[in-house]
Amino acid sequence: MSPRFLLDTNILSGLIRHPQGKVFEKISQQGEERIFTSIIVACELRFTAQKKASRQLASYSPI
């Protein structure tokens, strides 16, 4: 079984701030079938997007 990666809020925030940066490179090497996040992280991103009225962050929020 291949390792899986559970991404937290900090990692996803970094990816949103720098969509072509080092975090993106590392994640893209793993393959999307091995990358996950939690509903809590998704809600944190949604809350932050609404609080900051961030269109960029809101566009990435799956909820």
Short mmCIF file of N, CA and C in Angstrom, two decimals:
data_model
loop_
_atom_site.label_atom_id
_atom_site.label_comp_id
_atom_site.label_asym_id
_atom_site.label_seq_id
_atom_site.Cartn_x
_atom_site.Cartn_y
_atom_site.Cartn_z
N MET A 1 0.84 -1.18 0.00
CA MET A 1 0.00 0.00 0.00
C MET A 1 0.89 1.25 0.00
N SER A 2 0.59 2.17 -0.88
CA SER A 2 1.33 3.43 -0.98
C SER A 2 0.97 4.34 0.18
N PRO A 3 1.92 5.15 0.64
CA PRO A 3 1.59 6.10 1.70
C PRO A 3 0.58 7.14 1.20
N ARG A 4 -0.23 7.60 2.12
CA ARG A 4 -1.21 8.65 1.83
C ARG A 4 -0.84 9.88 2.64
N PHE A 5 -1.29 11.02 2.17
CA PHE A 5 -0.94 12.28 2.81
C PHE A 5 -2.20 13.04 3.17
N LEU A 6 -2.34 13.38 4.46
CA LEU A 6 -3.46 14.17 4.95
C LEU A 6 -2.97 15.60 5.12
N LEU A 7 -3.43 16.49 4.26
CA LEU A 7 -2.94 17.87 4.26
C LEU A 7 -3.70 18.70 5.28
N ASP A 8 -2.96 19.49 6.06
CA ASP A 8 -3.60 20.34 7.06
C ASP A 8 -3.82 21.75 6.50
N THR A 9 -4.38 22.59 7.34
CA THR A 9 -4.73 23.95 6.93
C THR A 9 -3.50 24.74 6.48
N ASN A 10 -2.40 24.61 7.18
CA ASN A 10 -1.19 25.36 6.82
C ASN A 10 -0.67 24.97 5.44
N ILE A 11 -0.66 23.69 5.16
CA ILE A 11 -0.18 23.22 3.86
C ILE A 11 -1.08 23.73 2.74
N LEU A 12 -2.40 23.60 2.93
CA LEU A 12 -3.32 24.05 1.88
C LEU A 12 -3.31 25.57 1.73
N SER A 13 -3.13 26.30 2.82
CA SER A 13 -3.03 27.76 2.73
C SER A 13 -1.78 28.15 1.94
N GLY A 14 -0.69 27.45 2.18
CA GLY A 14 0.53 27.71 1.42
C GLY A 14 0.34 27.42 -0.06
N LEU A 15 -0.39 26.37 -0.35
CA LEU A 15 -0.67 26.02 -1.74
C LEU A 15 -1.53 27.09 -2.41
N ILE A 16 -2.47 27.63 -1.67
CA ILE A 16 -3.34 28.68 -2.22
C ILE A 16 -2.54 29.97 -2.44
N ARG A 17 -1.67 30.30 -1.49
CA ARG A 17 -0.86 31.53 -1.62
C ARG A 17 0.17 31.44 -2.74
N HIS A 18 0.72 30.25 -2.93
CA HIS A 18 1.77 30.04 -3.94
C HIS A 18 1.42 28.80 -4.77
N PRO A 19 0.47 28.93 -5.69
CA PRO A 19 -0.04 27.77 -6.43
C PRO A 19 1.00 27.02 -7.27
N GLN A 20 2.12 27.63 -7.58
CA GLN A 20 3.15 26.95 -8.35
C GLN A 20 4.44 26.78 -7.54
N GLY A 21 4.34 26.89 -6.22
CA GLY A 21 5.53 26.83 -5.37
C GLY A 21 5.96 25.43 -5.01
N LYS A 22 6.78 25.34 -3.97
CA LYS A 22 7.35 24.07 -3.54
C LYS A 22 6.29 23.08 -3.07
N VAL A 23 5.27 23.58 -2.39
CA VAL A 23 4.19 22.70 -1.93
C VAL A 23 3.51 22.04 -3.12
N PHE A 24 3.22 22.83 -4.14
CA PHE A 24 2.61 22.28 -5.36
C PHE A 24 3.49 21.20 -5.98
N GLU A 25 4.77 21.48 -6.08
CA GLU A 25 5.70 20.51 -6.67
C GLU A 25 5.68 19.20 -5.91
N LYS A 26 5.74 19.29 -4.59
CA LYS A 26 5.77 18.10 -3.75
C LYS A 26 4.47 17.30 -3.89
N ILE A 27 3.34 17.99 -3.85
CA ILE A 27 2.04 17.32 -3.96
C ILE A 27 1.87 16.70 -5.34
N SER A 28 2.25 17.41 -6.38
CA SER A 28 2.06 16.90 -7.74
C SER A 28 2.90 15.65 -7.99
N GLN A 29 3.99 15.50 -7.29
CA GLN A 29 4.82 14.30 -7.41
C GLN A 29 4.15 13.07 -6.79
N GLN A 30 3.24 13.28 -5.86
CA GLN A 30 2.63 12.18 -5.13
C GLN A 30 1.46 11.54 -5.88
N GLY A 31 0.75 12.32 -6.67
CA GLY A 31 -0.44 11.82 -7.36
C GLY A 31 -1.68 12.11 -6.52
N GLU A 32 -2.71 12.59 -7.17
CA GLU A 32 -3.89 13.05 -6.44
C GLU A 32 -4.63 11.94 -5.71
N GLU A 33 -4.47 10.70 -6.11
CA GLU A 33 -5.15 9.60 -5.42
C GLU A 33 -4.56 9.33 -4.03
N ARG A 34 -3.43 9.96 -3.73
CA ARG A 34 -2.78 9.77 -2.43
C ARG A 34 -2.88 11.00 -1.53
N ILE A 35 -3.57 12.03 -1.99
CA ILE A 35 -3.66 13.29 -1.25
C ILE A 35 -5.07 13.46 -0.70
N PHE A 36 -5.16 13.77 0.60
CA PHE A 36 -6.45 13.93 1.27
C PHE A 36 -6.39 15.13 2.20
N THR A 37 -7.57 15.57 2.63
CA THR A 37 -7.68 16.55 3.70
C THR A 37 -8.91 16.17 4.51
N SER A 38 -9.12 16.85 5.62
CA SER A 38 -10.26 16.54 6.47
C SER A 38 -11.36 17.57 6.30
N ILE A 39 -12.54 17.21 6.73
CA ILE A 39 -13.67 18.14 6.68
C ILE A 39 -13.40 19.34 7.59
N ILE A 40 -12.67 19.13 8.66
CA ILE A 40 -12.33 20.23 9.57
C ILE A 40 -11.46 21.26 8.86
N VAL A 41 -10.49 20.80 8.11
CA VAL A 41 -9.62 21.71 7.34
C VAL A 41 -10.45 22.46 6.30
N ALA A 42 -11.33 21.75 5.62
CA ALA A 42 -12.18 22.40 4.61
C ALA A 42 -13.04 23.49 5.26
N CYS A 43 -13.57 23.22 6.44
CA CYS A 43 -14.38 24.22 7.14
C CYS A 43 -13.54 25.39 7.61
N GLU A 44 -12.32 25.13 8.06
CA GLU A 44 -11.42 26.22 8.46
C GLU A 44 -11.11 27.14 7.28
N LEU A 45 -10.86 26.55 6.13
CA LEU A 45 -10.59 27.35 4.93
C LEU A 45 -11.82 28.17 4.54
N ARG A 46 -12.98 27.54 4.62
CA ARG A 46 -14.23 28.24 4.28
C ARG A 46 -14.46 29.42 5.24
N PHE A 47 -14.28 29.18 6.53
CA PHE A 47 -14.46 30.22 7.54
C PHE A 47 -13.51 31.39 7.29
N THR A 48 -12.25 31.07 7.04
CA THR A 48 -11.25 32.11 6.78
C THR A 48 -11.58 32.90 5.52
N ALA A 49 -12.04 32.22 4.50
CA ALA A 49 -12.41 32.89 3.25
C ALA A 49 -13.55 33.88 3.49
N GLN A 50 -14.54 33.45 4.26
CA GLN A 50 -15.67 34.34 4.54
C GLN A 50 -15.24 35.50 5.43
N LYS A 51 -14.43 35.20 6.43
CA LYS A 51 -13.97 36.23 7.37
C LYS A 51 -13.15 37.31 6.66
N LYS A 52 -12.29 36.89 5.75
CA LYS A 52 -11.43 37.82 5.03
C LYS A 52 -12.03 38.30 3.72
N ALA A 53 -13.19 37.79 3.39
CA ALA A 53 -13.83 38.08 2.10
C ALA A 53 -12.85 37.80 0.96
N SER A 54 -12.16 36.68 1.07
CA SER A 54 -11.14 36.31 0.10
C SER A 54 -11.75 35.53 -1.06
N ARG A 55 -11.79 36.12 -2.22
CA ARG A 55 -12.30 35.42 -3.40
C ARG A 55 -11.39 34.26 -3.78
N GLN A 56 -10.08 34.48 -3.67
CA GLN A 56 -9.13 33.44 -4.04
C GLN A 56 -9.30 32.21 -3.14
N LEU A 57 -9.37 32.41 -1.83
CA LEU A 57 -9.52 31.30 -0.91
C LEU A 57 -10.88 30.64 -1.08
N ALA A 58 -11.92 31.44 -1.27
CA ALA A 58 -13.27 30.88 -1.45
C ALA A 58 -13.35 30.01 -2.69
N SER A 59 -12.61 30.34 -3.72
CA SER A 59 -12.66 29.55 -4.95
C SER A 59 -12.06 28.16 -4.77
N TYR A 60 -11.22 27.97 -3.76
CA TYR A 60 -10.61 26.67 -3.49
C TYR A 60 -11.39 25.86 -2.47
N SER A 61 -12.31 26.48 -1.77
CA SER A 61 -13.03 25.80 -0.70
C SER A 61 -14.10 24.88 -1.26
N PRO A 62 -14.03 23.58 -0.93
CA PRO A 62 -14.97 22.61 -1.49
C PRO A 62 -16.35 22.63 -0.85
N ILE A 63 -16.53 23.39 0.22
CA ILE A 63 -17.82 23.38 0.93
C ILE A 63 -18.62 24.62 0.61
#
